């Protein structure tokens, strides 16, 4: 018998029919002799709809009230799923983040979990109940509801798994595991049976959207095994865990891409000590999350400073740049919103010379121009023109031997699309 935490994303609970499917899956786990705890996201596009409602009333709603509003989406899901389980003859009990004992700091919209008080969940499990926990949310020491940021339900699930000592944290979504690249961009991408925390963390941080990077970091820190699976099939997915001898020993594990960043360049900055500190302290103070940074060689006492940041942070970055131009003696700043970041990830890169040379050769052969370069021991990232992102991902995927022998056209289809295609084939 295993103790399983099963997290279901918004697509998995987007309708009453899908909620019933999730209830059946949870009951099947129970019937197999396992204890199970469910964690759910908001239904479908509920969070976006709630954000829209708030925007219709206020251009700058209070962060506390936004967290209270957005937390209701997951609470609807948890209650409906509990009802569906109960209607099938099994006991379930729903828990909001606060009722589940998820304590956070007081940073609204991007709170961090500080403690897990799992006594109520453990008590429910001991009584044979299936606890259903609202993801994405917690409570701070003042008693205010907080949210964990986009994708925060993944972090909730991993935290609950740690808090109750679960054997595995299963993350169910509309994809069936972790691939060597996004199959919509690289049709020959392969599904991995297992991947290390380190590689998955780099892939998540570099744009792979299957798992939230904070969830992977939490799992790595506390040794929680994650199983990334499809909510629409029983097939095995991908295990995210400590690297071991059972994993494929590839130099490169995967290629990730991100089209959500922008590039900002401050031109003709006075080149003297303290300038970079002044720029990036101001950006940090205004909650601008800087990714890649490059500074040109000084000419005649001036230089250019370039950085990338999420597109969502651009309005704040513009405000900072406009306030800094005069104090820095800079000529101007320029923004390029049509960029993409492509990253090569793999723990094998640390001991394999020539990775960068092979990557640059492949990009050059495909006429992909590199704007910026950033490296770590297990990652090489380049910024390129957004129009070339698919070309870049495919050529790098092939260059590092990641292509499968087959093209999988059905990987990213929804459950309804797959069913329609199969029914059409039978007729």
PDB file of N, CA and C in Angstrom, residues 39 50 54 58 66 68 79 102-103 139 156 179 206 209 212 245 287 307 339 353 400 408 412 419 423-424:
ATOM      1  N   UNK A  39      -5.043  17.142  -4.751  1.00  0.00           N
ATOM      2  CA  UNK A  39      -4.824  18.593  -4.775  1.00  0.00           C
ATOM      3  C   UNK A  39      -5.331  19.078  -6.123  1.00  0.00           C
ATOM      4  N   UNK A  50     -11.544  35.434 -13.136  1.00  0.00           N
ATOM      5  CA  UNK A  50     -11.550  36.212 -11.896  1.00  0.00           C
ATOM      6  C   UNK A  50     -10.670  37.453 -12.009  1.00  0.00           C
ATOM      7  N   UNK A  54     -11.905  41.436 -11.637  1.00  0.00           N
ATOM      8  CA  UNK A  54     -11.237  42.445 -10.812  1.00  0.00           C
ATOM      9  C   UNK A  54     -10.833  43.658 -11.652  1.00  0.00           C
ATOM     10  N   UNK A  58     -11.379  47.667 -10.937  1.00  0.00           N
ATOM     11  CA  UNK A  58     -10.256  48.462 -10.420  1.00  0.00           C
ATOM     12  C   UNK A  58      -9.028  48.250 -11.292  1.00  0.00           C
ATOM     13  N   UNK A  66      -7.110  40.640  -3.974  1.00  0.00           N
ATOM     14  CA  UNK A  66      -6.905  39.788  -5.144  1.00  0.00           C
ATOM     15  C   UNK A  66      -6.621  38.348  -4.730  1.00  0.00           C
ATOM     16  N   UNK A  68      -7.574  36.898  -1.970  1.00  0.00           N
ATOM     17  CA  UNK A  68      -8.828  36.349  -1.451  1.00  0.00           C
ATOM     18  C   UNK A  68      -9.744  35.946  -2.610  1.00  0.00           C
ATOM     19  N   UNK A  79     -14.451  21.502  -3.676  1.00  0.00           N
ATOM     20  CA  UNK A  79     -15.777  21.148  -3.165  1.00  0.00           C
ATOM     21  C   UNK A  79     -16.525  20.256  -4.144  1.00  0.00           C
ATOM     22  N   UNK A 102      -1.432  24.976   5.441  1.00  0.00           N
ATOM     23  CA  UNK A 102      -0.341  25.498   4.612  1.00  0.00           C
ATOM     24  C   UNK A 102      -0.069  26.939   5.010  1.00  0.00           C
ATOM     25  N   UNK A 103       0.978  27.129   5.783  1.00  0.00           N
ATOM     26  CA  UNK A 103       1.345  28.465   6.273  1.00  0.00           C
ATOM     27  C   UNK A 103       2.387  29.088   5.355  1.00  0.00           C
ATOM     28  N   UNK A 139      -2.130  30.473   4.053  1.00  0.00           N
ATOM     29  CA  UNK A 139      -2.537  31.525   4.988  1.00  0.00           C
ATOM     30  C   UNK A 139      -1.298  32.036   5.708  1.00  0.00           C
ATOM     31  N   UNK A 156       1.890  23.351  -3.974  1.00  0.00           N
ATOM     32  CA  UNK A 156       1.007  22.859  -2.907  1.00  0.00           C
ATOM     33  C   UNK A 156       1.079  21.340  -2.806  1.00  0.00           C
ATOM     34  N   UNK A 179       9.053  15.675 -21.848  1.00  0.00           N
ATOM     35  CA  UNK A 179       9.644  15.383 -23.153  1.00  0.00           C
ATOM     36  C   UNK A 179      10.976  16.106 -23.316  1.00  0.00           C
ATOM     37  N   UNK A 206      13.676  27.415 -17.561  1.00  0.00           N
ATOM     38  CA  UNK A 206      14.015  27.905 -18.901  1.00  0.00           C
ATOM     39  C   UNK A 206      12.824  27.936 -19.849  1.00  0.00           C
ATOM     40  N   UNK A 209       6.850  24.255 -19.539  1.00  0.00           N
ATOM     41  CA  UNK A 209       5.704  24.611 -18.714  1.00  0.00           C
ATOM     42  C   UNK A 209       5.012  23.464 -18.013  1.00  0.00           C
ATOM     43  N   UNK A 212       5.931  23.637 -12.373  1.00  0.00           N
ATOM     44  CA  UNK A 212       6.423  24.896 -11.828  1.00  0.00           C
ATOM     45  C   UNK A 212       7.799  24.675 -11.202  1.00  0.00           C
ATOM     46  N   UNK A 245      21.494   5.290 -11.345  1.00  0.00           N
ATOM     47  CA  UNK A 245      22.029   4.505 -12.455  1.00  0.00           C
ATOM     48  C   UNK A 245      20.963   4.038 -13.434  1.00  0.00           C
ATOM     49  N   UNK A 287      10.555  44.979  -8.115  1.00  0.00           N
ATOM     50  CA  UNK A 287      10.089  43.605  -8.378  1.00  0.00           C
ATOM     51  C   UNK A 287      10.208  43.196  -9.839  1.00  0.00           C
ATOM     52  N   UNK A 307      19.799  43.494 -20.510  1.00  0.00           N
ATOM     53  CA  UNK A 307      19.272  42.425 -19.659  1.00  0.00           C
ATOM     54  C   UNK A 307      17.943  41.942 -20.231  1.00  0.00           C
ATOM     55  N   UNK A 339      11.755  38.555 -28.925  1.00  0.00           N
ATOM     56  CA  UNK A 339      12.878  37.646 -28.697  1.00  0.00           C
ATOM     57  C   UNK A 339      12.371  36.323 -28.133  1.00  0.00           C
ATOM     58  N   UNK A 353      33.125  18.262 -22.900  1.00  0.00           N
ATOM     59  CA  UNK A 353      33.562  19.442 -23.647  1.00  0.00           C
ATOM     60  C   UNK A 353      32.941  19.455 -25.046  1.00  0.00           C
ATOM     61  N   UNK A 400      21.878  17.164 -30.873  1.00  0.00           N
ATOM     62  CA  UNK A 400      22.288  16.456 -29.664  1.00  0.00           C
ATOM     63  C   UNK A 400      21.644  15.073 -29.550  1.00  0.00           C
ATOM     64  N   UNK A 408       5.221  11.936 -33.455  1.00  0.00           N
ATOM     65  CA  UNK A 408       3.973  11.742 -32.709  1.00  0.00           C
ATOM     66  C   UNK A 408       3.083  12.951 -32.908  1.00  0.00           C
ATOM     67  N   UNK A 412      -0.188  16.257 -28.178  1.00  0.00           N
ATOM     68  CA  UNK A 412      -0.727  17.422 -27.507  1.00  0.00           C
ATOM     69  C   UNK A 412      -2.229  17.590 -27.743  1.00  0.00           C
ATOM     70  N   UNK A 419     -10.463  11.266 -28.809  1.00  0.00           N
ATOM     71  CA  UNK A 419     -11.631  10.403 -28.934  1.00  0.00           C
ATOM     72  C   UNK A 419     -12.280  10.560 -30.302  1.00  0.00           C
ATOM     73  N   UNK A 423     -12.744   7.614 -33.049  1.00  0.00           N
ATOM     74  CA  UNK A 423     -14.081   7.254 -33.525  1.00  0.00           C
ATOM     75  C   UNK A 423     -14.170   7.384 -35.042  1.00  0.00           C
ATOM     76  N   UNK A 424     -13.498   8.392 -35.563  1.00  0.00           N
ATOM     77  CA  UNK A 424     -13.508   8.599 -37.012  1.00  0.00           C
ATOM     78  C   UNK A 424     -12.823   7.421 -37.713  1.00  0.00           C
TER      79      UNK A 424
END
